[in-house]
Amino acid sequence: MENKQVYRLQGLSCANCAATFEKNVKAIATVKDAEVNFGAAKLTVIGEASIEELEKAGAFDGITVIPETERKEQKAEPFWKKKTNVVALISALFLLAGYIATYTIGERHIATIFLFIASIIIGGYHLLKTGINNLVRLQFDMNTLMTIAVIGAACIGEWKEGAVVVFLFAISEALERYSMDTARRSLQRLIDIAPKKATVLRDGKEHEVDVEDVVVGDTVLVKPGQKIAMDGIVIRGESSVNEAAITGESMPVAKTVGDEVYAGTMNGEGALEVQVTKRVEDTTIAKIIHLVEEAQAERAPTQQFVDRFARYYTPAIMLIALFVAIVPPLWLGGEWLTWVYRGLTVLVVGCPCALVISTPVAIVTAIGQAALQGVLIKGGVYLEEIGKISTMVFDKTGTLTTGTPEVTDIHPFGDLDEKEMLKIAAAIEKQSEHPLASAILRKAEASQISFDDLQVSEFRAMAGKGAAARVNGTMYYIGKPSLFSSTLSISENVRAQITHAQKQGKTVMLLGDETKVLGMIAVSDQLRENAAFVLETLRNLGISQTIMLTGDHEATARAVASSLPLTDIRAELLPEEKWTAIQMLQRQSGRIAMVGDGVNDAPALAAANIGIAMGDIGTDVALETADVVLMGDDLGKLPYVIRLGRKTMRIIQQNIAIAFLLKVLALVLIVPGWLTLWMAIFADMGATLLVLLNSLRLLRLDGISKSKK
């Protein structure tokens, strides 16, 4: 089995640095393979490598390596206390002193030149060291471009320009690092959600232990106001639990004995004893964090294009700079100093910082923010696809409906009233495990009807038909109308009521004894409260087609759809027929998103361009099968997903346009000499800053469902 180690990284500053660090780690003799996840700031190593070796590989960027399993407190260092920023500030002081000296003792005075040289060496030490190493290895990146520009400026006596370039590049790097840290903060908030300690009850005593030392079967005590440390089942106590950390829903959920609770959620007013069902690495919040990290590592198509482009872009810029520097002096009579200076300016302008981060910073921000809203998006490729969707297909049961049948009608036909009918039906169905039996029991409980005083015996289930039992000495039957039609005559009036209920999409059960039918109970799967509102909102967002695919009967499907703004309904479909329908719709309408419950809809979810699962908390199938998971089982998050996908696409396109247009404009201004060396780096820094600030606008997108309750 391969030796795989995962580490968290502190100090990883830029996408280019991540690529260099990955290359350095792969160069370690005992490492077979390595992968750096820039978005999540993680390193995966296949093979053997010590922390010292890894940190040596990242020394050029001041990277600190921490084992993923180590619970080391990662304190956020203030922006102005970071070593790189302090060094940039000292460099700036020497630069300022140099400018003052320029106007007091002259630009060519030895003291003035010394001040500018000091500014260059202090502020650009790491830049120059990395750039020179790259030049020796013929590796061309932004450090190489900046190094050539600074050395070139020094060679032609432009010490002031060289110092300004170093200082502005340091500021640009600091801003990029700060903005990426801000983008990653949503993931760090997820990591910080789950407690690091748990109070375990052993031998009647409370022991505070690390969550890694808690085993399945342990009993964890959760006091009022504490976070729940582990996934488990409540075995004692009652409370309300705020599950917003996982679902994005702020309303607390009542918990009592037998209910599931999840690590990272906040206990309310009552004490709970929870029997642990999963180890810390298998908890729902751990799975969410893992999925978000993997998603941030997965490159979107646009990012893949930009990465490929950047590989050829940097050498091309160097060739253009060389052309600008030597062609005019050699063939057009230009002055060498003037055109070498302009060639160096081309190098500075060509720095691909803004272009390289244009996509990943938007992807990292969007995926991290979505996770905090209870929406898991498994990669940038899916974000881009979401932005292009115009047709959405819905499963019915568990998606547009709650998936839980409820009693809607009780009609007595004889001497019994509704209350007595429900009491007898509940007494029989208490022995059954059928979903319709659960609906009757819930109705009895909601109506505060007790049936404990009834004597029930001789219960038997009749597969596909219903159930029977002797209640207080009388044999009663409950089930499908066909259970009675073969032995008892059903009046036309009763048949008419049955037909009317079935046309409304309801499932009909009859209650009777051995001589007559006593009444009818109708059950139906209820629409989600916000289903119609969500579909209407999607239509307003430009989703032109909303289609329902279901395995239910045509009449049931049409009854459910009658109160929904759907454009098409297809009923009585087997799972493979849903899969075929998705493929046909793709040929007709292009990109399709399928929304299902993540269990029996797996083939259709896989066939669609985007599979969106209604993932009740802890549903492993939903986490595994879909591209997007709505963790709180909340259909109201769908419009947010569409808005996020489209806004992310717009921001990525804007970022690329900003990066390209500013480069082209700057290159045009260089030829006539209107753009100086320091103005070029300022333009590049401006482009980088604009891209970062534009991407961080995604943090402002609200994921709250505005549906009417």
Coordinates of N, CA, C and O in Angstrom, one line a residue, residues 67-167:
P67 N 1.4 18.6 9.7 CA 0.6 17.3 9.4 C -0.9 17.6 9.6 O -1.3 18.2 10.6
E68 N -1.7 17.0 8.7 CA -3.1 17.3 8.7 C -3.7 16.8 10.0 O -4.7 17.4 10.6
T69 N -3.2 15.7 10.6 CA -3.8 15.1 11.8 C -3.4 15.9 13.1 O -3.9 15.6 14.1
E70 N -2.4 16.7 12.9 CA -1.9 17.5 14.1 C -2.8 18.6 14.4 O -3.1 19.5 13.6
R71 N -3.2 18.7 15.7 CA -4.2 19.8 16.1 C -3.4 21.0 16.5 O -3.6 21.5 17.6
K72 N -2.5 21.5 15.6 CA -1.7 22.7 16.0 C -2.6 23.9 15.7 O -3.2 24.0 14.7
E73 N -2.6 24.8 16.7 CA -3.4 26.0 16.5 C -2.8 26.9 15.5 O -1.6 27.3 15.6
Q74 N -3.6 27.2 14.5 CA -3.1 28.1 13.4 C -3.6 29.5 13.6 O -4.7 29.8 13.2
K75 N -2.8 30.3 14.3 CA -3.2 31.6 14.6 C -3.0 32.5 13.4 O -2.0 32.5 12.8
A76 N -4.0 33.3 13.2 CA -3.9 34.3 12.1 C -3.0 35.4 12.5 O -3.2 36.1 13.4
E77 N -1.9 35.6 11.7 CA -0.9 36.6 12.0 C -1.4 37.9 11.4 O -1.8 38.0 10.2
P78 N -1.4 39.0 12.2 CA -1.9 40.3 11.6 C -1.1 40.7 10.3 O 0.1 40.4 10.2
F79 N -1.8 41.4 9.4 CA -1.2 41.7 8.1 C 0.2 42.4 8.3 O 1.1 42.1 7.6
W80 N 0.2 43.4 9.2 CA 1.5 44.2 9.3 C 2.5 43.5 10.1 O 3.6 44.0 10.3
K81 N 2.3 42.3 10.7 CA 3.3 41.6 11.5 C 4.0 40.5 10.7 O 4.9 39.9 11.1
K82 N 3.4 40.2 9.5 CA 4.0 39.2 8.6 C 5.4 39.6 8.2 O 5.7 40.8 7.9
K83 N 6.4 38.7 8.3 CA 7.8 39.0 8.0 C 7.9 39.7 6.6 O 8.7 40.6 6.5
T84 N 7.3 39.1 5.6 CA 7.4 39.6 4.2 C 6.9 41.1 4.2 O 7.5 41.9 3.4
N85 N 5.9 41.4 4.9 CA 5.4 42.7 4.9 C 6.2 43.7 5.6 O 6.4 44.9 5.3
V86 N 6.8 43.2 6.7 CA 7.8 44.1 7.5 C 9.0 44.4 6.6 O 9.5 45.5 6.6
V87 N 9.5 43.4 5.9 CA 10.6 43.6 5.0 C 10.3 44.6 3.9 O 11.1 45.5 3.6
A88 N 9.0 44.5 3.4 CA 8.6 45.4 2.4 C 8.6 46.9 2.9 O 8.9 47.8 2.2
L89 N 8.1 47.0 4.2 CA 8.1 48.3 4.8 C 9.5 48.9 5.0 O 9.7 50.1 4.7
I90 N 10.4 48.1 5.4 CA 11.8 48.6 5.6 C 12.4 49.0 4.2 O 13.0 50.0 4.1
S91 N 12.1 48.2 3.2 CA 12.5 48.5 1.8 C 11.9 49.9 1.4 O 12.6 50.7 0.8
A92 N 10.6 50.1 1.8 CA 10.0 51.3 1.4 C 10.6 52.5 2.1 O 10.7 53.6 1.5
L93 N 11.1 52.3 3.3 CA 11.8 53.4 4.1 C 13.1 53.8 3.4 O 13.4 55.0 3.2
F94 N 13.8 52.8 2.9 CA 15.1 53.1 2.2 C 14.7 53.8 0.8 O 15.4 54.7 0.4
L95 N 13.6 53.4 0.2 CA 13.2 54.0 -1.1 C 12.8 55.4 -0.9 O 13.2 56.3 -1.7
L96 N 12.1 55.7 0.2 CA 11.7 57.1 0.5 C 12.9 57.9 0.8 O 13.0 59.1 0.3
A97 N 13.9 57.4 1.6 CA 15.1 58.1 1.8 C 15.9 58.4 0.6 O 16.5 59.5 0.4
G98 N 15.9 57.5 -0.4 CA 16.5 57.6 -1.7 C 15.9 58.8 -2.5 O 16.6 59.6 -3.1
Y99 N 14.5 58.8 -2.4 CA 13.8 59.9 -3.1 C 14.2 61.3 -2.5 O 14.4 62.3 -3.2
I100 N 14.3 61.3 -1.2 CA 14.6 62.6 -0.5 C 16.1 63.0 -0.9 O 16.3 64.2 -1.2
A101 N 16.9 62.0 -0.9 CA 18.3 62.3 -1.3 C 18.4 62.8 -2.7 O 19.3 63.6 -3.1
T102 N 17.6 62.2 -3.6 CA 17.6 62.7 -5.0 C 17.4 64.2 -5.1 O 18.1 64.8 -6.0
Y103 N 16.5 64.7 -4.3 CA 16.2 66.2 -4.4 C 17.1 67.0 -3.5 O 17.0 68.3 -3.6
T104 N 17.9 66.4 -2.7 CA 18.8 67.2 -1.8 C 20.3 67.1 -2.3 O 20.9 68.1 -2.4
I105 N 20.8 65.9 -2.5 CA 22.2 65.8 -2.9 C 22.4 65.3 -4.3 O 23.5 65.1 -4.8
G106 N 21.3 64.9 -5.0 CA 21.4 64.5 -6.4 C 21.2 63.0 -6.7 O 21.5 62.2 -5.8
E107 N 20.6 62.7 -7.8 CA 20.2 61.3 -8.1 C 21.5 60.5 -8.4 O 21.4 59.3 -8.1
R108 N 22.6 61.1 -8.8 CA 23.8 60.3 -9.2 C 24.8 60.2 -8.0 O 25.9 59.6 -8.2
H109 N 24.4 60.8 -6.9 CA 25.3 60.8 -5.7 C 25.5 59.4 -5.2 O 24.5 58.6 -5.2
I110 N 26.7 59.0 -4.7 CA 26.9 57.7 -4.2 C 26.0 57.3 -3.1 O 25.5 56.1 -3.0
A111 N 25.6 58.2 -2.2 CA 24.8 58.0 -1.1 C 23.3 57.7 -1.5 O 22.7 56.8 -1.0
T112 N 22.9 58.4 -2.6 CA 21.6 58.2 -3.1 C 21.5 56.8 -3.7 O 20.5 56.0 -3.5
I113 N 22.5 56.5 -4.5 CA 22.5 55.1 -5.2 C 22.6 54.0 -4.1 O 21.9 53.0 -4.3
F114 N 23.3 54.3 -3.1 CA 23.4 53.3 -2.0 C 22.0 53.0 -1.4 O 21.7 51.9 -1.1
L115 N 21.3 54.1 -1.1 CA 19.9 53.9 -0.5 C 19.0 53.1 -1.4 O 18.3 52.2 -1.0
F116 N 19.1 53.4 -2.7 CA 18.2 52.6 -3.7 C 18.7 51.1 -3.8 O 17.9 50.2 -3.8
I117 N 20.0 50.9 -3.7 CA 20.6 49.5 -3.7 C 20.1 48.8 -2.5 O 19.7 47.6 -2.5
A118 N 20.1 49.5 -1.3 CA 19.7 48.9 -0.1 C 18.2 48.5 -0.2 O 17.8 47.4 0.3
S119 N 17.4 49.4 -0.7 CA 16.0 49.1 -0.9 C 15.8 47.9 -1.8 O 14.9 47.0 -1.5
I120 N 16.6 47.8 -2.9 CA 16.4 46.6 -3.8 C 16.8 45.3 -3.1 O 16.1 44.3 -3.2
I121 N 18.0 45.3 -2.4 CA 18.5 44.1 -1.8 C 17.5 43.7 -0.6 O 17.2 42.5 -0.5
I122 N 17.1 44.6 0.2 CA 16.2 44.2 1.4 C 14.9 43.7 0.9 O 14.4 42.7 1.3
G123 N 14.3 44.5 0.0 CA 12.9 44.2 -0.5 C 12.9 43.0 -1.5 O 11.9 42.3 -1.6
G124 N 14.0 42.9 -2.2 CA 14.0 41.9 -3.4 C 14.9 40.7 -3.2 O 15.1 40.0 -4.2
Y125 N 15.3 40.5 -1.9 CA 16.3 39.4 -1.7 C 15.7 38.0 -2.2 O 16.3 37.3 -3.0
H126 N 14.5 37.7 -1.7 CA 13.9 36.4 -2.1 C 13.5 36.4 -3.5 O 13.7 35.4 -4.2
L127 N 13.0 37.5 -4.0 CA 12.7 37.6 -5.5 C 13.9 37.3 -6.3 O 13.8 36.5 -7.3
L128 N 15.0 38.0 -6.0 CA 16.2 37.9 -6.9 C 16.8 36.5 -6.7 O 17.3 35.9 -7.7
K129 N 16.8 36.0 -5.5 CA 17.3 34.6 -5.3 C 16.6 33.6 -6.1 O 17.2 32.7 -6.8
T130 N 15.2 33.6 -6.0 CA 14.4 32.7 -6.8 C 14.6 32.9 -8.3 O 14.7 32.0 -9.1
G131 N 14.5 34.2 -8.7 CA 14.6 34.5 -10.1 C 16.0 34.0 -10.8 O 16.0 33.5 -11.9
I132 N 17.1 34.2 -10.0 CA 18.4 33.8 -10.6 C 18.4 32.3 -10.7 O 19.0 31.7 -11.6
N133 N 17.9 31.6 -9.6 CA 17.9 30.1 -9.7 C 17.0 29.6 -10.9 O 17.4 28.7 -11.5
N134 N 15.9 30.3 -11.1 CA 15.1 30.0 -12.3 C 15.8 30.2 -13.6 O 15.7 29.4 -14.5
L135 N 16.6 31.3 -13.7 CA 17.3 31.6 -14.9 C 18.4 30.5 -15.1 O 18.5 30.0 -16.3
V136 N 19.0 30.0 -14.1 CA 20.0 29.0 -14.2 C 19.4 27.7 -14.7 O 20.0 27.0 -15.6
R137 N 18.2 27.4 -14.2 CA 17.5 26.2 -14.6 C 16.6 26.4 -15.9 O 15.9 25.5 -16.3
L138 N 16.7 27.6 -16.5 CA 15.8 28.0 -17.6 C 14.3 27.8 -17.4 O 13.6 27.3 -18.2
Q139 N 13.9 28.1 -16.1 CA 12.5 28.1 -15.8 C 12.0 29.6 -15.8 O 12.6 30.4 -15.1
F140 N 11.0 29.8 -16.6 CA 10.5 31.2 -16.8 C 9.1 31.4 -16.1 O 8.1 30.8 -16.5
D141 N 9.1 32.2 -15.1 CA 7.9 32.6 -14.4 C 7.9 34.1 -14.0 O 8.9 34.8 -14.5
M142 N 7.0 34.5 -13.2 CA 7.0 36.0 -12.9 C 8.2 36.4 -12.1 O 8.7 37.6 -12.3
N143 N 8.7 35.5 -11.3 CA 10.0 35.9 -10.6 C 11.1 36.1 -11.5 O 12.0 37.0 -11.3
T144 N 11.2 35.3 -12.6 CA 12.2 35.4 -13.6 C 12.1 36.8 -14.3 O 13.1 37.5 -14.5
L145 N 10.9 37.1 -14.7 CA 10.6 38.4 -15.4 C 11.1 39.6 -14.5 O 11.7 40.5 -15.0
M146 N 10.6 39.5 -13.2 CA 11.0 40.6 -12.3 C 12.5 40.8 -12.1 O 13.0 41.8 -12.0
T147 N 13.1 39.6 -11.9 CA 14.6 39.6 -11.7 C 15.3 40.2 -12.9 O 16.2 41.1 -12.7
I148 N 15.0 39.8 -14.1 CA 15.6 40.4 -15.3 C 15.4 41.9 -15.3 O 16.3 42.6 -15.7
A149 N 14.2 42.3 -15.0 CA 13.8 43.7 -15.1 C 14.6 44.5 -14.1 O 15.2 45.6 -14.4
V150 N 14.8 44.0 -12.8 CA 15.5 44.7 -11.8 C 17.0 44.8 -12.1 O 17.6 45.8 -12.0
I151 N 17.6 43.6 -12.5 CA 19.0 43.6 -12.8 C 19.3 44.5 -14.1 O 20.3 45.2 -14.1
G152 N 18.4 44.4 -15.0 CA 18.5 45.3 -16.2 C 18.5 46.7 -15.9 O 19.3 47.5 -16.4
A153 N 17.6 47.1 -15.0 CA 17.5 48.5 -14.6 C 18.8 49.0 -13.9 O 19.2 50.1 -14.1
A154 N 19.3 48.1 -13.1 CA 20.6 48.4 -12.4 C 21.7 48.5 -13.4 O 22.6 49.5 -13.3
C155 N 21.8 47.7 -14.4 CA 22.8 47.7 -15.4 C 22.8 49.0 -16.2 O 23.9 49.5 -16.7
I156 N 21.7 49.6 -16.5 CA 21.6 50.8 -17.2 C 21.5 52.1 -16.3 O 21.2 53.2 -16.8
G157 N 21.8 51.8 -15.0 CA 21.9 53.0 -14.1 C 20.6 53.5 -13.6 O 20.5 54.5 -12.9
E158 N 19.4 52.7 -13.8 CA 18.1 53.2 -13.3 C 17.8 52.6 -11.9 O 16.9 51.7 -11.7
W159 N 18.7 53.0 -10.9 CA 18.6 52.4 -9.6 C 17.2 52.7 -9.0 O 16.6 51.9 -8.3
K160 N 16.8 54.0 -9.2 CA 15.5 54.4 -8.6 C 14.3 53.5 -9.1 O 13.5 53.1 -8.4
E161 N 14.3 53.3 -10.5 CA 13.3 52.5 -11.1 C 13.3 51.1 -10.6 O 12.3 50.5 -10.3
G162 N 14.5 50.5 -10.4 CA 14.7 49.2 -9.9 C 14.1 49.0 -8.5 O 13.4 48.0 -8.2
A163 N 14.4 50.0 -7.7 CA 13.9 50.0 -6.3 C 12.4 50.1 -6.2 O 11.7 49.4 -5.5
V164 N 11.8 50.9 -7.1 CA 10.3 51.1 -7.1 C 9.7 49.8 -7.6 O 8.6 49.4 -7.1
V165 N 10.3 49.2 -8.6 CA 9.7 47.9 -9.1 C 9.7 46.8 -8.0 O 8.7 46.1 -7.8
V166 N 10.8 46.7 -7.2 CA 10.9 45.7 -6.1 C 9.8 46.0 -5.1 O 9.1 45.1 -4.6
F167 N 9.7 47.3 -4.7 CA 8.7 47.7 -3.7 C 7.3 47.4 -4.1 O 6.5 46.8 -3.4

